[in-house]
Short mmCIF file of C-alpha atoms in Angstrom, two decimals:
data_model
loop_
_atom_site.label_atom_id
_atom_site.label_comp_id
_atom_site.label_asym_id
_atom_site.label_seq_id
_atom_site.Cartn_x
_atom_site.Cartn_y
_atom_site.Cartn_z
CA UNK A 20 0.00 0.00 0.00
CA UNK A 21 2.09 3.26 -0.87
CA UNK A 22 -1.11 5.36 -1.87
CA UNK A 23 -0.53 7.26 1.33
CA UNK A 24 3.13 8.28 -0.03
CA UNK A 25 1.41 9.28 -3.35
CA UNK A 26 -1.46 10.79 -1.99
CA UNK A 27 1.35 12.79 0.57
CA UNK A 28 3.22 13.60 -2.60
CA UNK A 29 0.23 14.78 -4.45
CA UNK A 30 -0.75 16.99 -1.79
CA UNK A 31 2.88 18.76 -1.18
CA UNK A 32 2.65 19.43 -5.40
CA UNK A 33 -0.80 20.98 -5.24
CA UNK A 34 0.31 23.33 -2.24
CA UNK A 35 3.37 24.38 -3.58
CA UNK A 36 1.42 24.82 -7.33
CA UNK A 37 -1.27 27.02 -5.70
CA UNK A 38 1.48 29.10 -3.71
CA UNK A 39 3.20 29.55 -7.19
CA UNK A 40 0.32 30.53 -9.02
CA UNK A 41 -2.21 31.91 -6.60
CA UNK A 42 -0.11 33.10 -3.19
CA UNK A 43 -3.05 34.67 -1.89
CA UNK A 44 -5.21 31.70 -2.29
CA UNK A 45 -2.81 29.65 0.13
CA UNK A 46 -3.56 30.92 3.76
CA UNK A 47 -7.20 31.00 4.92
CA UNK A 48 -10.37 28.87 4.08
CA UNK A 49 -10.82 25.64 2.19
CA UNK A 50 -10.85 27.25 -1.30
CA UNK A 51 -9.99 24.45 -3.28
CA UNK A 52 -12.59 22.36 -5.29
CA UNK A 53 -11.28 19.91 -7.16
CA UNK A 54 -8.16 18.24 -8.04
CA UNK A 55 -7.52 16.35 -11.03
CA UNK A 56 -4.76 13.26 -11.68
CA UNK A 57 -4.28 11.17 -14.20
CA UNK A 58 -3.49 8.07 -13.57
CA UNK A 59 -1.67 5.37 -16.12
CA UNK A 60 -3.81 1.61 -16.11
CA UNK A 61 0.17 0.60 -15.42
CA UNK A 62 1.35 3.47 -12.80
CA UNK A 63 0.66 0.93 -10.27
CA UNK A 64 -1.93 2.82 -8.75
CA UNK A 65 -5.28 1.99 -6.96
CA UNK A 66 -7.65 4.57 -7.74
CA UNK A 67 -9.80 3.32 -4.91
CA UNK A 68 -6.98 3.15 -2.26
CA UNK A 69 -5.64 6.60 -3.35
CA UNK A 70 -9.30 8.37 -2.94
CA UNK A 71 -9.53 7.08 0.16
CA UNK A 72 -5.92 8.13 1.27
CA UNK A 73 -6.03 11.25 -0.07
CA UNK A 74 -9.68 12.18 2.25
CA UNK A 75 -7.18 11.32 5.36
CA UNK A 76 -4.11 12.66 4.35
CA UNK A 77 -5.87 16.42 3.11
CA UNK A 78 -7.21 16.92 6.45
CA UNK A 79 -6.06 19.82 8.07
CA UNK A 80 -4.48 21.16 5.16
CA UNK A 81 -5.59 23.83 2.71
CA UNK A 82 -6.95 20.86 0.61
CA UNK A 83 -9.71 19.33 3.32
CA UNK A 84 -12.93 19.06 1.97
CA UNK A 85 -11.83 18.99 -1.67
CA UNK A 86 -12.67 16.35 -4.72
CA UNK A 87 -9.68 14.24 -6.32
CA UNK A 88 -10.81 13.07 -9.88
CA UNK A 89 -8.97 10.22 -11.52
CA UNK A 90 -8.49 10.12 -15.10
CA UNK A 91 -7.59 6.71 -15.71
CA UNK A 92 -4.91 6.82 -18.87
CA UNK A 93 -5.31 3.37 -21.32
CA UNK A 94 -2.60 1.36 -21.51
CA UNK A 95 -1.07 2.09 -25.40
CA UNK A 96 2.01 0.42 -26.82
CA UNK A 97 3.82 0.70 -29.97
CA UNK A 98 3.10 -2.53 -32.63
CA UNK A 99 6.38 -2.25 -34.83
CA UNK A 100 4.64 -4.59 -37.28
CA UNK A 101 1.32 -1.62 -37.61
CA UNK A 102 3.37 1.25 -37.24
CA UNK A 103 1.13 2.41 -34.97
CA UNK A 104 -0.19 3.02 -31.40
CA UNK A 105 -2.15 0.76 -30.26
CA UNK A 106 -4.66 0.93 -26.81
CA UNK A 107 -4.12 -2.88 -25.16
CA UNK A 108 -7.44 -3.75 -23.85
CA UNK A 109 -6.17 -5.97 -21.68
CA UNK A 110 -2.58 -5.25 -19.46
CA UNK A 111 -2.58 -9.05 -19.37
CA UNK A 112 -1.65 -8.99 -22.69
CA UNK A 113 0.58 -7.21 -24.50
CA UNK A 114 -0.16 -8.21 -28.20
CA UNK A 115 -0.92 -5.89 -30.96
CA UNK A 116 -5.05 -5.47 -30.75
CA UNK A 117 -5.21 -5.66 -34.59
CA UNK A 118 -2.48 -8.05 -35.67
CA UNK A 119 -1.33 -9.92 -32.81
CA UNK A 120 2.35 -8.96 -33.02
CA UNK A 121 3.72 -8.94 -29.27
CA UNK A 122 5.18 -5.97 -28.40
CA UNK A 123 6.68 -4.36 -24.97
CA UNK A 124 6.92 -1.17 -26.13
CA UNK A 125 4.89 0.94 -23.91
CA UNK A 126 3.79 4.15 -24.98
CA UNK A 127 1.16 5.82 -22.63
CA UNK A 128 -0.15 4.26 -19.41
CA UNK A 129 3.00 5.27 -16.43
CA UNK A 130 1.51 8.55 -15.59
CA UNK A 131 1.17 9.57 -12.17
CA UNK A 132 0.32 13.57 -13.08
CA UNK A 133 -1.60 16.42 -11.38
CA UNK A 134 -2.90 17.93 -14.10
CA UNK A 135 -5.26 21.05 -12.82
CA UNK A 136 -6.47 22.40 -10.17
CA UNK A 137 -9.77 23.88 -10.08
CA UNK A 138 -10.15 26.92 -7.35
CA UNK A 139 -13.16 28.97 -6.17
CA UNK A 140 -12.84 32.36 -5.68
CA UNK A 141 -12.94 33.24 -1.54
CA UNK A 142 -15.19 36.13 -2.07
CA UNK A 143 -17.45 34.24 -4.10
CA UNK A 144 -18.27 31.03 -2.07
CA UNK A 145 -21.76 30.56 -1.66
CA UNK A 146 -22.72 28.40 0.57
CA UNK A 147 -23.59 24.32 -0.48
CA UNK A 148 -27.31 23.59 -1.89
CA UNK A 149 -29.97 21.87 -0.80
CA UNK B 12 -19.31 31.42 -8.58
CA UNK B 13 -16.44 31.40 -11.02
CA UNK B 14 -14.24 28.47 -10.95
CA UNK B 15 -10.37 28.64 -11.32
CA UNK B 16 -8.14 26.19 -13.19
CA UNK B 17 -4.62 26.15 -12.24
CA UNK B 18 -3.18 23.54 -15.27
CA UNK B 19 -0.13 22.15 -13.33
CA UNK B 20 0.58 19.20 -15.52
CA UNK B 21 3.51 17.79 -13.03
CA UNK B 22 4.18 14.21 -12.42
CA UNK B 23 4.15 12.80 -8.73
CA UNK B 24 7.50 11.15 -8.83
CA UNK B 25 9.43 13.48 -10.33
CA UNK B 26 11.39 13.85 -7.44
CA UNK B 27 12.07 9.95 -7.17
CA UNK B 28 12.71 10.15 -10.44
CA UNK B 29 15.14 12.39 -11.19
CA UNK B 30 17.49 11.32 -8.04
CA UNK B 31 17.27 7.85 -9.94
CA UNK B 32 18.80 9.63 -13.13
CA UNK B 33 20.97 11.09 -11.51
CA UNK B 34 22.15 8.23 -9.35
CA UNK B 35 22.19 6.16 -12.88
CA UNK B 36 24.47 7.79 -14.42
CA UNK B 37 26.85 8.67 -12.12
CA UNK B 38 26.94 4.87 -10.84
CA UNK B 39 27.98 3.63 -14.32
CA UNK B 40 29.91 6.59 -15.10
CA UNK B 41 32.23 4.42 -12.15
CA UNK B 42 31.43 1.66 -13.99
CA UNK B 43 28.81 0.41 -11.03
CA UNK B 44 26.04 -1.97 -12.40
CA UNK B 45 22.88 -1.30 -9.99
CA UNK B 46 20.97 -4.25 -10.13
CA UNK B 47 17.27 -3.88 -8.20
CA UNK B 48 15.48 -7.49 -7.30
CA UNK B 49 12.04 -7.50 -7.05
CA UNK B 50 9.49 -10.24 -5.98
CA UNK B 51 6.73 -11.08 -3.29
CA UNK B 52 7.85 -12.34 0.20
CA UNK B 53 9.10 -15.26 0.62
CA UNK B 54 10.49 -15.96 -3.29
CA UNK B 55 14.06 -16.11 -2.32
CA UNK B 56 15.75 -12.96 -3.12
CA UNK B 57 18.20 -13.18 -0.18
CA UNK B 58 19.03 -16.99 -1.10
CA UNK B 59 19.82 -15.76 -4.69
CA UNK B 60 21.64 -12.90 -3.76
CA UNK B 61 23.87 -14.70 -1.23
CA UNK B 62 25.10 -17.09 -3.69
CA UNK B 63 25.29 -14.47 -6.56
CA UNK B 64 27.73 -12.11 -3.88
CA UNK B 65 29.90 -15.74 -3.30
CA UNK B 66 29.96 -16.37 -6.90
CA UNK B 67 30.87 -13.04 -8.30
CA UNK B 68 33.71 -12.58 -5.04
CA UNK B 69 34.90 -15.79 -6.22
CA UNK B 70 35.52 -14.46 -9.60
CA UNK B 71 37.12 -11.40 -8.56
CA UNK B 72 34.38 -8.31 -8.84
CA UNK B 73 33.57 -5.57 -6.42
CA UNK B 74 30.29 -6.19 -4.55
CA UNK B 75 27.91 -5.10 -2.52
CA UNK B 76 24.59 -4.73 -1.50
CA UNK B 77 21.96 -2.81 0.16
CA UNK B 78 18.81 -4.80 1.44
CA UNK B 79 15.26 -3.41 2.18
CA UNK B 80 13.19 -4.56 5.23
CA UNK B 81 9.56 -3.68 6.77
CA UNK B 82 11.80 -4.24 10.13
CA UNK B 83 14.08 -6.77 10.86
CA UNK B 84 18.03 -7.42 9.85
CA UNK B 85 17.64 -10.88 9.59
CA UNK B 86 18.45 -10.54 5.81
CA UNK B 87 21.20 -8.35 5.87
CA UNK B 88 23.09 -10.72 8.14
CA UNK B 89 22.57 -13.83 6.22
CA UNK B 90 23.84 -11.53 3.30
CA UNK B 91 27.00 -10.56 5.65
CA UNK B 92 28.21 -13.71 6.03
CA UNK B 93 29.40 -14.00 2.38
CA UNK B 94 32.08 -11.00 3.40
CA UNK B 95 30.69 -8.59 1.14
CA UNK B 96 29.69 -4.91 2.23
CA UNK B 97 25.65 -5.02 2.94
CA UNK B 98 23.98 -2.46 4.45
CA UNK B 99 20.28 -2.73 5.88
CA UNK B 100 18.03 0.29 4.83
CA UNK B 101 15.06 -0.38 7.17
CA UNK B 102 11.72 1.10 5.71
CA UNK B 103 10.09 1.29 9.10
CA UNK B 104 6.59 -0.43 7.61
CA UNK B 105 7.41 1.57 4.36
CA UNK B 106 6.71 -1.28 1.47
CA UNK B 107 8.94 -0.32 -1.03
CA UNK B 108 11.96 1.19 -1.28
CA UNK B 109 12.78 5.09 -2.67
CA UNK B 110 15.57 6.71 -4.80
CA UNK B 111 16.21 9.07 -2.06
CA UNK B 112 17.04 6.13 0.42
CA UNK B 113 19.48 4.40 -1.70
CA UNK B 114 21.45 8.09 -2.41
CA UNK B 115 21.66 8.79 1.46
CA UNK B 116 22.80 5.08 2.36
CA UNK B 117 25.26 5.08 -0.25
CA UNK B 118 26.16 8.90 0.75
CA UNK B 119 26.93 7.35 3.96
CA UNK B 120 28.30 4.40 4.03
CA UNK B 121 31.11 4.56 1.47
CA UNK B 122 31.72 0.40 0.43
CA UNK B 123 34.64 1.31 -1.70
CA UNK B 124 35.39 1.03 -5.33
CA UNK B 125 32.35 -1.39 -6.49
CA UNK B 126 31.81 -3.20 -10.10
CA UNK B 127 28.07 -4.43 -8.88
CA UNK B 128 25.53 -3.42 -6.56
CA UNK B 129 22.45 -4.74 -5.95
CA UNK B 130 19.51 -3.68 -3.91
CA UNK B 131 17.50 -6.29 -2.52
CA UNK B 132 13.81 -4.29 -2.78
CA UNK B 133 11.02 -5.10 0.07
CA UNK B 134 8.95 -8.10 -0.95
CA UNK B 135 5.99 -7.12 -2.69
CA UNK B 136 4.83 -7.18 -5.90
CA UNK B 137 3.06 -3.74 -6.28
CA UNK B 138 4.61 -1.11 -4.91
CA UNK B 139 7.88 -1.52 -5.86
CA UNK B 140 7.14 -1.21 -9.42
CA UNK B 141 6.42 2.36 -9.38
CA UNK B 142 9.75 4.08 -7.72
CA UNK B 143 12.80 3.66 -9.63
CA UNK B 144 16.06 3.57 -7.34
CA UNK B 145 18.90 4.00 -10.01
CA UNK B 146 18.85 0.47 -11.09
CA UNK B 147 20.39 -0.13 -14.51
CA UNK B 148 18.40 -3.80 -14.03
CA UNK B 149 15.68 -4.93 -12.40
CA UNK B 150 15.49 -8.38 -11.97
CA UNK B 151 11.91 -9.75 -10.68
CA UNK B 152 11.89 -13.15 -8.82
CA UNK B 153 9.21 -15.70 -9.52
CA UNK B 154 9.59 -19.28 -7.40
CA UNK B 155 8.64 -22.27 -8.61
CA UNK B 156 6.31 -22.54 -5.37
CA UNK B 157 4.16 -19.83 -5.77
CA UNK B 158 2.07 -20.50 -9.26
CA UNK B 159 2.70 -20.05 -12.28
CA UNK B 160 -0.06 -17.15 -12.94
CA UNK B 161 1.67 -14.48 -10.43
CA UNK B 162 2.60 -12.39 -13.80
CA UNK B 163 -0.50 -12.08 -14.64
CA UNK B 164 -1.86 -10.83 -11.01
CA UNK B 165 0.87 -8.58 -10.92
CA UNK B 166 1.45 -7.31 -14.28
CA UNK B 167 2.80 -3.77 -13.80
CA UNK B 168 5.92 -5.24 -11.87
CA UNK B 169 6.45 -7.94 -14.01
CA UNK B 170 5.87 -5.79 -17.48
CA UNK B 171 8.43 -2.76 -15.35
CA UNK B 172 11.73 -5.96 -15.38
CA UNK B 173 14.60 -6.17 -17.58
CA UNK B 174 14.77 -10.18 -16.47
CA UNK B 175 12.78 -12.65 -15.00
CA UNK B 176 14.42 -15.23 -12.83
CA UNK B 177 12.83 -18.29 -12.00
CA UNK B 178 13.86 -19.48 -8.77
CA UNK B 179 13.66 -23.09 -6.28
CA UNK B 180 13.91 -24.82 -9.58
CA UNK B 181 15.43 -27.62 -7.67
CA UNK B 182 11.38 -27.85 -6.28
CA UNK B 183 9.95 -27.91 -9.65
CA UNK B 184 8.63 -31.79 -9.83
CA UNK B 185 7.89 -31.78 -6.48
CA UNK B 186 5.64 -28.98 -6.81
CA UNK B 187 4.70 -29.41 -10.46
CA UNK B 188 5.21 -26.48 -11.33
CA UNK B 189 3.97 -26.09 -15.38
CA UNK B 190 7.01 -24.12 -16.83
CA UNK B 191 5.07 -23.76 -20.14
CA UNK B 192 2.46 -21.74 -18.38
CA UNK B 193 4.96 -19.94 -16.44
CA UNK B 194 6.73 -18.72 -19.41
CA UNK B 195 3.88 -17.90 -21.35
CA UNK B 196 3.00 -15.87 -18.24
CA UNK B 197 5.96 -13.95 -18.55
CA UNK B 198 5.82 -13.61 -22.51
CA UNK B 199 2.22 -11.98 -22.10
CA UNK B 200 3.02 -8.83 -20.04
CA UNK B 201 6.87 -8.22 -21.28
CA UNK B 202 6.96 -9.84 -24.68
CA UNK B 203 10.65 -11.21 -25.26
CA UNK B 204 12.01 -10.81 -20.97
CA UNK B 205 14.86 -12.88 -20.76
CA UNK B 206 14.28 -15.85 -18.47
CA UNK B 207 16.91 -17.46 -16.23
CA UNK B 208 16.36 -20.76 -14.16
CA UNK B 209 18.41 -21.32 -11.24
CA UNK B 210 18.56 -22.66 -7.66
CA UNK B 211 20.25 -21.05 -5.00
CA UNK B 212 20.39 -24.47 -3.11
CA UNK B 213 22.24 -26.59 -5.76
CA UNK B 214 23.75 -23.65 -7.77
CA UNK B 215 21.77 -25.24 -11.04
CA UNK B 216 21.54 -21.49 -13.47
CA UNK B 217 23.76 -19.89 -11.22
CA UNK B 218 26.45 -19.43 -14.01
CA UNK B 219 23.94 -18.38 -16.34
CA UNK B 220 22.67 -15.99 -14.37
CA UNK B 221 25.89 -14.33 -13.12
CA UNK B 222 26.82 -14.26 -16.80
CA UNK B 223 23.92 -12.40 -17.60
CA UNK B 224 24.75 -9.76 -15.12
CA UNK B 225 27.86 -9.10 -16.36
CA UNK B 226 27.07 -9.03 -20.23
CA UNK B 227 24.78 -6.15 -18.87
CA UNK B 228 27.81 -4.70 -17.55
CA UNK B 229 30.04 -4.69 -20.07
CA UNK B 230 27.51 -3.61 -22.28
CA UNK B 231 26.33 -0.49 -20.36
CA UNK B 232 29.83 0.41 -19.14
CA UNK B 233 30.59 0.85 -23.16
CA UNK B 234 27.50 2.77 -23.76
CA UNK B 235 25.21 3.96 -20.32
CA UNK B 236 22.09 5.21 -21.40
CA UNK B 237 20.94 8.67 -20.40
CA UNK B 238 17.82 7.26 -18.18
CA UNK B 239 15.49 4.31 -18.98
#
């Protein structure tokens, strides 16, 4: 289980992104809304496990209360035979999906990224619906 | 309300990553060949890499090694006993192993001029995969005892290996182990991994497998590659 360590790491990126960007934004009030990762089908990842670290490991930090979306990235390799990228549906397998060459050449599917973070303006938060 | 979008676009272990580069290439700038084992509990790692330290002493090369463990020393003391320098990194309940670790052991400890050195990785066959330590190979362990299908379970580790190494192959009949299905196993997630068969116990693939290491060697040493 090291989605704690990721979920640590994630959090330390996002802080010291919305420092960079938005220094105001970094003090006071839960401000933050959403952030977004994507996540490769072979970064070795749970998606479940992380969610659920990443509620605990927020807490108390400028972060608490905010949504992590995962954007799960396909696995794609490279089939020498196509000349092409190719999604694998299966990671079980990694044969060409069209012409059944085997091929270890993997193209897309490693990422671990924070891609955005969305932000709500403090003098703008209204308060939740319903 | 007007939502914000900060577009960051960083990845997580960037950090882990770069310290691994780094580490990379100035190990086999010294000519140092980093070998990382990988593999669940209980697969044999410190059996293989007792006999591989022996073997490659015996033959003259520079070893050492640096051994990951949830909390006991029990494995760097077995490991000891074959004379070579081992140091114990212990991960306090950490399961895997990080580049940072392995830069401020070596930092350190200082084992002398080395040829290989090899970092026995926490057993486990997920975590690992994702944190790269420096390695210029990373060997994952698969025993004959523990079913022939564990590529397939675990396929990130076993697709993230430059080698596969069968080990207990001495226990093969006993515990019929179907080396057809095994290898196709491996074929599936890492099309064309070499395979190696060996037994610590009676030294059967030992040779091979010590051979391997040091064609991987040579072969970096005349041309390192800037990162994997």
């Amino acid at each position: 289980m090291h989605e704690l360590s990721i979920a640590t790491n994630l959090i330390s990126l996002a802080l010291e992104a919305i420092q960079n960007k938005s220094p105001a934004l970094h003090t006071s009030a839960p401000r933050v809304d959403q952030v977004t990762l994507r996540v490769g089908r072979l970064a070795g990842v749970d998606a479940e496990a992380l969610q659920f670290c990443y509620e605990i490991a927020t807490r108390d930090t400028p972060l608490a209360g905010s949504q992590l979306v995962i954007e799960e990235v396909p696995a794609v390799v490279y089939c020498p035979a196509c000349q092409a990228e190719r999604e694998l549906p299966s990671v079980q397998r990694f044969v060409c999906p069209e012409c059944g060459q085997p091929t270890a050449e993997l193209r897309r599917g490693r990422e671990l990224e924070l891609t955005c973070i969305q932000l709500v303006e403090p003098d703008t938060v209204s308060p939740p619906a319903g | 309300m007007t939502p914000r979008i900060l577009e960051i676009r960083k990845n997580l272990l960037k950090r882990n990553d770069e310290i691994a580069r780094e580490l990379r290439s100035r190990l086999l700038a010294d000519g140092v060949l980093v070998v990382n084992l990988v593999s669940g509990p209980g697969t044999g790692k410190t059996s293989l890499l007792r006999r591989t330290l022996t073997e490659l002493r015996g033959r003259g090369f520079r070893v050492a090694a640096l051994v990951g463990d949830l909390a006991t020393d029990n494995d760097a003391r077995r490991l000891a006993e074959t004379g070579a320098p081992v140091r114990q990194i212990t991960t306090d309940g950490l399961c895997h192993l990080e580049a940072a670790m392995v830069e401020s052991h070596l930092a350190a400890w200082a084992p002398g001029p080395l040829d290989l050195l090899f970092i026995e990785n926490v057993g486990n066959l997920v975590c690992p995969a994702s944190y790269d330590l420096g390695e210029s190979v990373r060997a994952v362990l698969l025993s004959v005892t523990e079913g022939e299908d564990k590529p397939l379970k675990y396929p990130t580790l076993f697709h993230s290996a430059d080698v596969a190494v069968l080990t207990k192959i001495d226990l093969a009949e006993p515990c019929e182990f179907d080396r057809a299905a095994a290898l196709s196993n491996l074929a599936a997630v890492r099309p064309g991994i070499p395979v190696l068969e060996t037994s610590a116990r009676t030294g059967a693939g030992i040779d091979a497998w010590i051979d391997f290491l040091l064609a991987a060697r040579s072969r970096l040493a005349a041309d390192p590659l800037p990162g994997r």
